[in-house]
XYZ file of C-alpha atoms in Angstrom:
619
model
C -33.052 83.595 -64.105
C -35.409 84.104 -60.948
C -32.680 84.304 -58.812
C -30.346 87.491 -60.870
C -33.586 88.910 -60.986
C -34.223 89.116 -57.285
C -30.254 89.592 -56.365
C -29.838 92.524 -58.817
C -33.067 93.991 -57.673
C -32.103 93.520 -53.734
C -28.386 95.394 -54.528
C -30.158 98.578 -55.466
C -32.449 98.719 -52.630
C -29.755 98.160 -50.142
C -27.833 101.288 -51.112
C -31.475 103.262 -50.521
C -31.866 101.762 -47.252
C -30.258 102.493 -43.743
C -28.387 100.418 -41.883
C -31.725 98.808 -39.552
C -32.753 98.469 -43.071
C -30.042 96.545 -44.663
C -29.972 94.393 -41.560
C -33.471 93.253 -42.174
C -33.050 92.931 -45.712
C -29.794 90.599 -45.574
C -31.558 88.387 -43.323
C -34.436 87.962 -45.879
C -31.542 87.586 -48.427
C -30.237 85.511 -46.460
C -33.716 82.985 -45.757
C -34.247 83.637 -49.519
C -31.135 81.257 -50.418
C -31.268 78.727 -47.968
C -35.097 77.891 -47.442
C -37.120 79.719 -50.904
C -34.368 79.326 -53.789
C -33.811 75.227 -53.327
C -37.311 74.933 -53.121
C -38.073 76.968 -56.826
C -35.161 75.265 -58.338
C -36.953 72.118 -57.295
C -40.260 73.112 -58.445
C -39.133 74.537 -61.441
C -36.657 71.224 -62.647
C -38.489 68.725 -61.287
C -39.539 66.916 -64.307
C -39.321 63.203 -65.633
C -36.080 62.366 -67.565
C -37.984 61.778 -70.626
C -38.527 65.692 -71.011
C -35.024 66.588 -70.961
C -33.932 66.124 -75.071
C -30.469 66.171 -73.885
C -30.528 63.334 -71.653
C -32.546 61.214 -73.469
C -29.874 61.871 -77.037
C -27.197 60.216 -74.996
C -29.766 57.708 -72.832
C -30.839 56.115 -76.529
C -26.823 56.496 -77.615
C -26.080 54.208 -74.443
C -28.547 52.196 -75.460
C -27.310 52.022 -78.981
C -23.552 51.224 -77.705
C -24.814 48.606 -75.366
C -26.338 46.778 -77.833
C -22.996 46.927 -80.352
C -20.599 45.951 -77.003
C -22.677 42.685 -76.706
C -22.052 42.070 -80.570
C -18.605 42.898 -80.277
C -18.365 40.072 -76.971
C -20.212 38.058 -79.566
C -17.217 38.382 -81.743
C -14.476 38.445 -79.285
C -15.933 35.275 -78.038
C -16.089 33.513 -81.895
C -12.396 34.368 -82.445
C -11.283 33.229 -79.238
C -13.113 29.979 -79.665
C -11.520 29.352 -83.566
C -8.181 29.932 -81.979
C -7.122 32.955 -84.819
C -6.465 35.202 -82.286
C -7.269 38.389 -84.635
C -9.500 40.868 -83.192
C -8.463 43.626 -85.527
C -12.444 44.388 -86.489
C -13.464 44.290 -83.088
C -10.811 46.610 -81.786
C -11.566 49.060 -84.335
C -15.200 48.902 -83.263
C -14.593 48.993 -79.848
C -11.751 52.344 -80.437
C -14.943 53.867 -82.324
C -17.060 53.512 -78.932
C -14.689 54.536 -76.652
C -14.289 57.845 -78.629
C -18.351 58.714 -78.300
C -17.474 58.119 -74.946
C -14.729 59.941 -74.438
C -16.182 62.744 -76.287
C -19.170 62.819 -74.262
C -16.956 63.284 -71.250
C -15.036 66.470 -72.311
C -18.611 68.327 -73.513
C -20.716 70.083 -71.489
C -23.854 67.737 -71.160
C -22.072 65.111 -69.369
C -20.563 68.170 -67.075
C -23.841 69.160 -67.047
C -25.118 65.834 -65.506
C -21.769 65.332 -63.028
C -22.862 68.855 -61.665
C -26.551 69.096 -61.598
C -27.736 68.202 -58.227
C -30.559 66.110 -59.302
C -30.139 62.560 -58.499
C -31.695 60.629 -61.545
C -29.319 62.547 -63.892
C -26.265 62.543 -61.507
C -26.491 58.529 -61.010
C -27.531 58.047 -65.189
C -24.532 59.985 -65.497
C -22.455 58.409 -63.430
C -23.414 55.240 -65.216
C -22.343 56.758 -68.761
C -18.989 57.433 -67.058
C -18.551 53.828 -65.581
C -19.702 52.095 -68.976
C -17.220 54.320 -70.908
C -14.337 52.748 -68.596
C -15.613 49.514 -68.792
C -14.847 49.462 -72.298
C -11.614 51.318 -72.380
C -10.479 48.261 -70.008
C -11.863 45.732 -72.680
C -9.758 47.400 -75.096
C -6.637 47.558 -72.756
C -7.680 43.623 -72.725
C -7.884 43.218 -76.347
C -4.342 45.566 -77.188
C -2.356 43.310 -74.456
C -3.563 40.145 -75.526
C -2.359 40.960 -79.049
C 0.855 42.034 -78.024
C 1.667 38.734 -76.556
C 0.471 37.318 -79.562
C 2.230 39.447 -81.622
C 5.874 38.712 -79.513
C 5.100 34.909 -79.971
C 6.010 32.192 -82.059
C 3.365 30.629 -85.190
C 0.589 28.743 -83.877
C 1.049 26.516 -86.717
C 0.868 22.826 -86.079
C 4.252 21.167 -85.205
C 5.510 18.099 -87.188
C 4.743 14.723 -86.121
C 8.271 13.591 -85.443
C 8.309 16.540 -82.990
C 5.152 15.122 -81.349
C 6.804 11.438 -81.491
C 9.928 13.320 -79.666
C 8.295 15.086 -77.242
C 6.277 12.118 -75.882
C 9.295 9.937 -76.296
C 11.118 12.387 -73.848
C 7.965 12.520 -71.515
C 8.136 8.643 -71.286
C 11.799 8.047 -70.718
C 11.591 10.874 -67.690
C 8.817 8.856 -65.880
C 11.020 5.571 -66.507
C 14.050 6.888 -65.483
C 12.194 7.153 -62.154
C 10.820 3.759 -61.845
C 14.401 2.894 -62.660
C 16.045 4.548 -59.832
C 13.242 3.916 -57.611
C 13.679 -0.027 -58.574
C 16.932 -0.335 -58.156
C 16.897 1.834 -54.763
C 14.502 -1.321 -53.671
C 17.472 -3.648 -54.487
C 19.809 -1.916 -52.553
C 17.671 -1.551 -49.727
C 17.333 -5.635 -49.774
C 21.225 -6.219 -50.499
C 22.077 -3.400 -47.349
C 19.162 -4.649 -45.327
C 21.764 -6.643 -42.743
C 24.232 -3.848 -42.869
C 24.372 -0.529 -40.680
C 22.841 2.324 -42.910
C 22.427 5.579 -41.318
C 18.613 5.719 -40.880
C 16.605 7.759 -43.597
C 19.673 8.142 -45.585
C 18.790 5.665 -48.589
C 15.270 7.920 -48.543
C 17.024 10.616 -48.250
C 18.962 9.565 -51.798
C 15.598 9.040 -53.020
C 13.581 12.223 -51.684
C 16.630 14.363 -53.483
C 16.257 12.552 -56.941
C 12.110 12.562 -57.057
C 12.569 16.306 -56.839
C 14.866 16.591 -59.331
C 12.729 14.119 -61.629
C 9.555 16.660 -60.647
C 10.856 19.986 -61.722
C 12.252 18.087 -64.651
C 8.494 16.669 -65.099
C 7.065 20.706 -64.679
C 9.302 22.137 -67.055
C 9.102 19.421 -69.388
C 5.005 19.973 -69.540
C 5.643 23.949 -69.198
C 7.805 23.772 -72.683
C 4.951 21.907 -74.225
C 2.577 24.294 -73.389
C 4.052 27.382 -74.867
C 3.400 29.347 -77.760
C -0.141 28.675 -77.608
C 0.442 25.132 -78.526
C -2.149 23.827 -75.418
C -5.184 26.080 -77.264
C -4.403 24.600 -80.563
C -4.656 21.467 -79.378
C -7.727 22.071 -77.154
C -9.064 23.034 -80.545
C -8.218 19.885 -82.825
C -9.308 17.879 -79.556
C -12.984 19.447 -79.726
C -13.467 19.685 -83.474
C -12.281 15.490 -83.702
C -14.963 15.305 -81.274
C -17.748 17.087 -82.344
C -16.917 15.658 -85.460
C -17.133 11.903 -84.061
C -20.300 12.581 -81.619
C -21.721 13.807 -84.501
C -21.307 10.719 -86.818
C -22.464 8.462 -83.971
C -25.638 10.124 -83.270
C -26.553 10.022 -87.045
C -25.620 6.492 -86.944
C -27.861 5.771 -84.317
C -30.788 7.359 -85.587
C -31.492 6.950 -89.201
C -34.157 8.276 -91.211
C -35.628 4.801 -91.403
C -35.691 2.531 -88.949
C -37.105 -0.281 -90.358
C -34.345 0.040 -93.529
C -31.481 0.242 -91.301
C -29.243 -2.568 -90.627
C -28.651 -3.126 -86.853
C -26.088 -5.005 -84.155
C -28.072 -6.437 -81.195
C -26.242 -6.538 -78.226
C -27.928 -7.943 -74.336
C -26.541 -5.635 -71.731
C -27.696 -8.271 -69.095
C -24.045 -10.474 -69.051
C -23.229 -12.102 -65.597
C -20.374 -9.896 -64.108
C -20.180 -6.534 -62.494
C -20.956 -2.961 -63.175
C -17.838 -2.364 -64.946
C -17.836 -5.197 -66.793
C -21.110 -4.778 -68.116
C -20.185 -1.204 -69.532
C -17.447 -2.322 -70.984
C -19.445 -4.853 -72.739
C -21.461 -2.250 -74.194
C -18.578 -0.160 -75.045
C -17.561 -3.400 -77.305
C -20.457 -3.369 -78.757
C -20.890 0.115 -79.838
C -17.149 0.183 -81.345
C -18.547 -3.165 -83.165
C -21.689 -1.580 -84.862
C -19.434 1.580 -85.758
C -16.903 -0.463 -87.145
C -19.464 -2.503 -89.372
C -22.229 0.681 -89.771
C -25.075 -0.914 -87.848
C -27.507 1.066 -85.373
C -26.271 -0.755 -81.711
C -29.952 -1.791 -80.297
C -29.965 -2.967 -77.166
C -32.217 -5.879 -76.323
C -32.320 -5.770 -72.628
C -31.323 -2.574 -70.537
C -31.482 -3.570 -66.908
C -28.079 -3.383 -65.032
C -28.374 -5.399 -61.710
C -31.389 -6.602 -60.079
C -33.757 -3.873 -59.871
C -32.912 -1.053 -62.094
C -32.338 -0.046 -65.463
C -29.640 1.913 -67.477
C -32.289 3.930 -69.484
C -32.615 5.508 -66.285
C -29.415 7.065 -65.424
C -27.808 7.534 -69.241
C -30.585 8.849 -72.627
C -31.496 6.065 -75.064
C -28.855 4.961 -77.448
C -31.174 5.165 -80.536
C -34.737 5.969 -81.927
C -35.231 2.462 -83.297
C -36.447 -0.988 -81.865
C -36.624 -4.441 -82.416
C -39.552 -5.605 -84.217
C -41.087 -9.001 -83.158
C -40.951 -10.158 -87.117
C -37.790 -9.219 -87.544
C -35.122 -12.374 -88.076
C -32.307 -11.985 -85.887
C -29.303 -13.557 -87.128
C -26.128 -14.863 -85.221
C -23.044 -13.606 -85.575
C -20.670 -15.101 -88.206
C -18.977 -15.287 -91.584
C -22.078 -14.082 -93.986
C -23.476 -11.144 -91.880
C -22.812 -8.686 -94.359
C -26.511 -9.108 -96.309
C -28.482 -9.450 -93.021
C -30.307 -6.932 -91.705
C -30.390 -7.844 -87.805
C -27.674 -9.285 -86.290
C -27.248 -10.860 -82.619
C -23.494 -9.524 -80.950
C -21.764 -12.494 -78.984
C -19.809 -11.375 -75.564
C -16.330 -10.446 -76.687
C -14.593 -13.778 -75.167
C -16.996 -15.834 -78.078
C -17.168 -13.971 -81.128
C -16.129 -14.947 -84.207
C -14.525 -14.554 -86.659
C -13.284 -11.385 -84.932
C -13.719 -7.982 -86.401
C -10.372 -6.593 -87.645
C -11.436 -3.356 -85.633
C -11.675 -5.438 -82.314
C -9.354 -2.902 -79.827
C -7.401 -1.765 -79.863
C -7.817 -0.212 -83.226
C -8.594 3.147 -84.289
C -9.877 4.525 -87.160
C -7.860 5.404 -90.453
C -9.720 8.633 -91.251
C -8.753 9.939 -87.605
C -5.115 9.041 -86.288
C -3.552 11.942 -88.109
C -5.079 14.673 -86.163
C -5.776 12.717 -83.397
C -1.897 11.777 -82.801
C -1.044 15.823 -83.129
C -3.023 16.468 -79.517
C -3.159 12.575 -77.497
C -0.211 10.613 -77.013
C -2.436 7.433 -76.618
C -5.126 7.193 -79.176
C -7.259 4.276 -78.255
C -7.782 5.788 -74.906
C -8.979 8.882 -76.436
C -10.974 6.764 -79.206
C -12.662 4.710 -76.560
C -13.439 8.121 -74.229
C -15.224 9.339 -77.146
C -17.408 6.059 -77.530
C -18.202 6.577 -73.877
C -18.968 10.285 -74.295
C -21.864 9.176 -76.721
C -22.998 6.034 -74.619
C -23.055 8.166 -70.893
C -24.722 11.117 -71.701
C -26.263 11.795 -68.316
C -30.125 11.840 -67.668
C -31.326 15.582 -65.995
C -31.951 12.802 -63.160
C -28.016 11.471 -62.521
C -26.990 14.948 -63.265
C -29.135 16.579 -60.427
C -27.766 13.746 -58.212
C -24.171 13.996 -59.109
C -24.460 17.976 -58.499
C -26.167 17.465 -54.945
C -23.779 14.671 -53.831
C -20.287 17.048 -55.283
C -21.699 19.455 -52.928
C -22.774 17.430 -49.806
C -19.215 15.681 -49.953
C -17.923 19.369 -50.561
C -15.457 17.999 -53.893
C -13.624 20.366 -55.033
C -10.660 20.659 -57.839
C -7.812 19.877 -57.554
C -8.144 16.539 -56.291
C -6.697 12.894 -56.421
C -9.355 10.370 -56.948
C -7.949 6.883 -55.538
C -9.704 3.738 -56.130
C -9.419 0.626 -54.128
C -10.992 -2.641 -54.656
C -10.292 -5.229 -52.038
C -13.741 -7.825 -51.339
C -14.774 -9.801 -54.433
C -11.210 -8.503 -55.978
C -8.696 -10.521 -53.779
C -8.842 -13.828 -55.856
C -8.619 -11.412 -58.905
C -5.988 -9.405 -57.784
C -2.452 -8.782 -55.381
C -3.571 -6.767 -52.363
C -2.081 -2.830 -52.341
C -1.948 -1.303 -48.647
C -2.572 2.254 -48.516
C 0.743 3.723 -48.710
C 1.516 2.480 -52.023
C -1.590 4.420 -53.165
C -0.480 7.663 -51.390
C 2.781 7.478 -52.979
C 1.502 8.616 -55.843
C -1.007 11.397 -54.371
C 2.007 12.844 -52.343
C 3.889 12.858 -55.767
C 1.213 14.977 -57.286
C 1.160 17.217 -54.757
C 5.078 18.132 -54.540
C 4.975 18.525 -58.005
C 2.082 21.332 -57.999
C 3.442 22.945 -55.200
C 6.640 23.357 -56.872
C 4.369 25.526 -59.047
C 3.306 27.355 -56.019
C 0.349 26.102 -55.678
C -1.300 26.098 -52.008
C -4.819 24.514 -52.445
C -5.613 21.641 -49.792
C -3.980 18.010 -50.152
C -7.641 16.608 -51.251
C -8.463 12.983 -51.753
C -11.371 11.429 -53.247
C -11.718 7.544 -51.894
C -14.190 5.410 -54.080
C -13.676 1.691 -52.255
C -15.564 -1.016 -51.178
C -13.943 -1.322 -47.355
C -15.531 1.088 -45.026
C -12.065 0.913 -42.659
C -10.073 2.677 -45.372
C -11.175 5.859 -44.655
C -10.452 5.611 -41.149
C -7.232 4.637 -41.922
C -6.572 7.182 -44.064
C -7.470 9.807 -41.706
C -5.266 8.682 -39.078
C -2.514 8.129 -41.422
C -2.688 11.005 -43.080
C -3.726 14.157 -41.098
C -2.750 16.471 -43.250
C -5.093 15.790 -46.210
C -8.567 16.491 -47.052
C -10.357 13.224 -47.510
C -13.810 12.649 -49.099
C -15.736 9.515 -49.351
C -18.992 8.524 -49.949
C -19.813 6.029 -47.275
C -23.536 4.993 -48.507
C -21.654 3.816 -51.426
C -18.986 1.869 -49.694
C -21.858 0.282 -47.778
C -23.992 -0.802 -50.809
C -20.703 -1.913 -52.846
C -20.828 -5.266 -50.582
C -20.666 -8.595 -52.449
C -24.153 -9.744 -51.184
C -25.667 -6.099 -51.996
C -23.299 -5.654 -55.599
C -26.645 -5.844 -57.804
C -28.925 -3.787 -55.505
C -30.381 -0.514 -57.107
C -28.265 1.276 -54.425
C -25.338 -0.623 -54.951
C -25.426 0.619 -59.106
C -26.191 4.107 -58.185
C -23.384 3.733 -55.583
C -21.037 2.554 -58.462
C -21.975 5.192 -61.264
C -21.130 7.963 -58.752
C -17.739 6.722 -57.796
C -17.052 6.528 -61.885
C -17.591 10.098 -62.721
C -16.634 11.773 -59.653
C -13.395 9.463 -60.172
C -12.868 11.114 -63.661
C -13.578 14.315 -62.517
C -10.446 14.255 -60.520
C -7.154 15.537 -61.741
C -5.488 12.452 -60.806
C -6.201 8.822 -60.417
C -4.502 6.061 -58.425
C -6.052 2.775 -58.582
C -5.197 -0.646 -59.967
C -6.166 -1.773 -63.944
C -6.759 -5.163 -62.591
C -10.015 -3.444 -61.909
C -12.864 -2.777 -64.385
C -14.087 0.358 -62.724
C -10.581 1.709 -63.025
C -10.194 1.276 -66.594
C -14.080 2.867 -66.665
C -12.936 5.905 -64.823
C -9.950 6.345 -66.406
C -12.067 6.116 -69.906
C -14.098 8.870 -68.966
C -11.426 11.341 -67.662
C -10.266 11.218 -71.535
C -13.433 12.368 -73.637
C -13.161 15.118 -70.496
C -9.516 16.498 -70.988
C -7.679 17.438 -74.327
C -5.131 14.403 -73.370
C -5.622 12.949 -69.764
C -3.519 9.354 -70.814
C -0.826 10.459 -68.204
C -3.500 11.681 -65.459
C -3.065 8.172 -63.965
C -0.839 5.595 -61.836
C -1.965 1.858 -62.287
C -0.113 0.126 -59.266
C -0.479 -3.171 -61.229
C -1.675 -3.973 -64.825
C -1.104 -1.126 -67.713
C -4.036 -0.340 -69.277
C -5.882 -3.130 -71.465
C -9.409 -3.696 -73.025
C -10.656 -6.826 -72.172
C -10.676 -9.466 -75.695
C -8.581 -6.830 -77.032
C -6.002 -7.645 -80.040
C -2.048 -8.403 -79.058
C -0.742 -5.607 -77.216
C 2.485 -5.070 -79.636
C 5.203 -2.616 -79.120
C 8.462 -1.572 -81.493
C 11.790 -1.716 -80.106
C 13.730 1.662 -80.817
C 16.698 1.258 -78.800
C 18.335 -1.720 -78.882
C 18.986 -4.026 -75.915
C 21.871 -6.139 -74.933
C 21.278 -9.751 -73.151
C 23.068 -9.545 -69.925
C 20.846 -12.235 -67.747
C 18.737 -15.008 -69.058
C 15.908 -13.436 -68.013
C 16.424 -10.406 -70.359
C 15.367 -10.677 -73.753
C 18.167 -9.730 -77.138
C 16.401 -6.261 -78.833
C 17.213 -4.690 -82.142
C 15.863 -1.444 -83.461
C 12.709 -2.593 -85.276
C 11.757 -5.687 -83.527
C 8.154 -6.143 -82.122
C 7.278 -7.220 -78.675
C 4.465 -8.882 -77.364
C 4.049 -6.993 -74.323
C 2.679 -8.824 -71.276
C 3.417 -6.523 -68.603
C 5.107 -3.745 -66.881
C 7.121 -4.111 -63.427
C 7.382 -0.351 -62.642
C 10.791 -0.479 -62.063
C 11.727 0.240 -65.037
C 11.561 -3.143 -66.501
C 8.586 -4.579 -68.371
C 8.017 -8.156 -69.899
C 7.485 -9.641 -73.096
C 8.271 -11.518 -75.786
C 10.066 -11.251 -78.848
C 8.030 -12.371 -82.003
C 11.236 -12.684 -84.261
C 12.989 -14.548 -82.073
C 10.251 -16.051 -79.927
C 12.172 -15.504 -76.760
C 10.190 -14.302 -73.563
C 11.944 -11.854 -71.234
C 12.343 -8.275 -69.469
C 13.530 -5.504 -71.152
C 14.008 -2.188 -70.465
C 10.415 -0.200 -71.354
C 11.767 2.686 -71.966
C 13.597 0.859 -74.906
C 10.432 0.241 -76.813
C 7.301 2.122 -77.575
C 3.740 0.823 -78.889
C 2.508 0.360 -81.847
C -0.548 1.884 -83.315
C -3.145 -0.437 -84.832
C -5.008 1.626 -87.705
C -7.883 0.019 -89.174
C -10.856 0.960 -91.894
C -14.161 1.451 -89.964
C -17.050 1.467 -92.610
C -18.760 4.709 -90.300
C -17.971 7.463 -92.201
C -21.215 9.912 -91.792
C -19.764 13.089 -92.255
């Protein structure tokens, strides 16, 4: 108002004035506007926010809507997490905020605060602005996701001879390779003394892989469509919440002292591996017959302890007066009971592995295509829950070795494991990382080539890096060091071990040998990690087995014709004692109807799943 008083005042006066006057007058007009005017404005609007009732109505309405947007992430969040994919409330809430918004932008306070040149209100305006976008975008995010969802297929679960199909088809496309790779080998050894073209039998070989890997990618593409990957995510975590959850309460009862329990010694006289995979026996034991697992001695090695790296199994101890009892026929009525090492007990549980249990295998056949392995990564999940301290170190040495995803993990044993074991040179295990590596890139993927190297020989890595200059390799040489024979039951050498074992099942992929307990360990853990990680590895020698497990059986459903006497006569229906496969498409057995032994072709056969009554049921 100040200044139309002055300018209306000033017009009149200049028509009074002469020219000298008007001269004078427009240059105190003119200082008026530019030096006095800013200055009163200033003076006369300088006040906190909190004074202005407009600003502070739509400062508490922010408020107000940033308070609902977290509920509504709150809800976006729960319906993404159950899988139902129907946001319909929390659209509707989120259309009612972004019409406030949008509202506030087309009246005249928010012009008010875009154009007023004080900078408190200009930047709090700015900020109403940039929040009303924000959630227009979440909206966009919401609308688009529900149109896919809209345009797609049910998300109901498929039948179970589509799963039995699907993982049927998976496993005759990865034995159709070692097929043609196998018999490629024969050729090469029947041509060896002829004159072949150089490369060209590779060549042959290079031209079929590819074909096998985009048949691979698209094969695992179709599976994932139509949302099927989240629902089975889903069933995955809910089995085993629902599991983790039935093992904790077994392991820590109301009362101690009233609770039947399994001892088991942790202390037998073999190697890391071994000695978790002891303890892995014995927890699937005291689930199996509803006992707390207790164990009576917790060092690993010479000079350390497992408590230390991994939380307590259970609340409860042994009690000097309480009778232990050994292991045998009339255990049921005892209350403590001493667990033998796997190779000595008896009579042997029916749930021995490979078994899984009957209230489980439905659901948990809908999302893994090998159960036990899932089964037995869930039993781990419980037993390796990592202290703050092994945590801390696993985060510090990820970063100082700079691992990163995606990466190969390869594993190679050679010291005490030569006796134990054939010896694999490093190109056989690089194979298989170059295979996973074509196949991604056929994706169009262009991370690095990395490779994790767990081993005890400290040449490898050297050799690697020569070899192979075009991949990433990381290695932990400290560990390599300590994982000497004379050092194997060091404190270092342990620590050494348990790092190679979950940075190995952190990998995407895992080359190594099943001969090896380690391996098998790895492997183990990579599946209570993944919805179903069974086909994340490449054994170069044993297929996976559980040490004092039950007869590896498997049911013939193509039948076979005798063609050699080393082959073996299949019908549809007949089960196989399987003792081995070759990888080249062959694997060995033997017949239990007709009690022949012989190869066969694997993909001609497929195992059988034993299902057995565990007495844990804690739900």
């Amino acid at each position: 108002m100040l200044w139309r008083i002055f300018t209306r005042f000033g017009s009149r006066i200049m028509r009074l004035l002469t020219t000298r006057s008007c001269f004078l007058f427009a240059t105190i007009f003119f200082l008026y506007h530019v030096l006095l005017l800013p200055y009163l404005l200033k003076l006369f609007y300088d006040q906190p926010i909190e004074s202005n009732p407009q600003f502070m109505k739509l400062f508490k309405k922010t408020k107000q809507l940033k308070v609902e947007n977290v509920l509504l992430q709150k809800e976006m969040q729960k319906n993404y997490k159950d899988e139902k994919f129907r946001l319909f409330d929390a659209e509707t809430k989120a259309r009612e905020l972004a019409l406030f918004i949008e509202n506030l932008k087309l009246n005249n306070n928010v012009s008010f605060f875009e154009n007023n040149s004080q900078t408190n209100w200009k930047r709090n305006g700015n900020d109403l602005l940039l929040y009303a976008d924000s959630i227009k975008n979440k909206i966009e995010t919401i609308k688009a996701h529900e149109a896919k969802i809209a345009n797609s297929v049910s998300l109901a679960p498929r039948s179970a001879n589509f799963e039995v199909l699907s993982r049927r088809i998976s496993n005759q496309i990865e034995e159709m390779w070692f097929l043609w790779r196998g018999n490629l080998k024969k050729i090469q050894d029947v041509l060896k003394n002829h004159k072949i073209p150089s490369g060209f039998l590779n060549k042959i070989s290079d031209e079929f892989r590819e074909i096998n890997q985009i048949t691979e990618r698209d094969y695992e593409e179709l599976m994932a469509i139509d949302g099927i990957k989240e629902y089975k995510k889903n069933l995955a975590n809910n089995l085993s919440n629902k599991i983790q959850n039935r093992i904790f309460k077994l392991q820590h009862p109301s009362s101690c002292y009233n609770a039947k329990k399994l001892v088991l010694n942790l202390n037998k006289p073999c190697g890391y591996g071994c000695q978790m995979h002891h303890l892995i026996y014995g927890m699937i034991v005291a689930y199996a017959t509803k006992r707390i697992l207790v164990i009576s001695d917790t060092n690993i090695g010479s000079d350390t302890n497992l408590n230390l790296y991994y939380q307590k199994l259970t609340n409860c101890s042994l009690s000097s007066k309480q009778i232990i009892a050994h292991w045998g026929e009339n255990i049921k009525n005892k209350k403590v009971v001493s667990l033998p090492p796997v190779e000595f007990i008896r009579p042997r549980p029916k749930q021995m592995p490979m078994a899984v249990p009957n209230d489980i295998i439905d659901t948990l056949k809908a999302f893994h295509s090998r159960p036990f392995i899932w089964w037995v990564g869930q039993i781990c999940k419980f037993l390796f829950r990592q202290q703050p301290f092994l945590s801390d170190k696993l985060f510090k040495k990820k970063k100082e070795l700079k691992f990163k995803n995606p990466i190969v993990g390869i594993h190679v044993r050679r010291t005490d494991k030569k006796l134990e074991a054939a010896y694999h040179n490093l190109e056989e295990y690089m194979y298989w990382v170059d295979n996973y590596y074509k196949k991604r890139e056929l994706s169009g993927s262009l991370s690095p080539r990395r490779v994790f190297i767990a081993s005890d020989d400290t040449l490898i890595i050297k050799e690697a890096r020569e070899k192979y200059p075009k991949y990433i390799f990381i290695h932990d040489e400290m560990a390599s060091e300590y994982a000497d024979v004379n050092q194997r039951f060091s404190k270092s050498s342990i620590e050494g071990i348990i790092s190679d074992v979950e940075l190995l099942s952190e990998c995407d992929f895992l080359v190594c040998t099943f001969s090896s307990q380690v391996c098998r360990l790895a492997y183990e853990f990579m599946n209570h990690k993944h919805t179903d990680a069974s086909k994340n590895v490449r054994s170069l020698d044993d297929i996976y087995y559980f040490g004092g497990q039950k007869e590896h059986a498997m049911k013939v459903i193509w039948p076979n014709i005798k063609t050699s006497n080393d082959e073996l006569k299949l019908d549809i229906g007949d089960t196989i004692k399987i003792a081995g496969n070759h990888w080249d498409g062959k694997s060995i057995g033997k017949n239990l109807l007709t009690q022949e032994v012989g190869s066969f072709f694997s993909y001609k056969a497929e195992d059988i799943i034993n299902v057995e009554n565990f007495l844990t049921n804690l739900d």
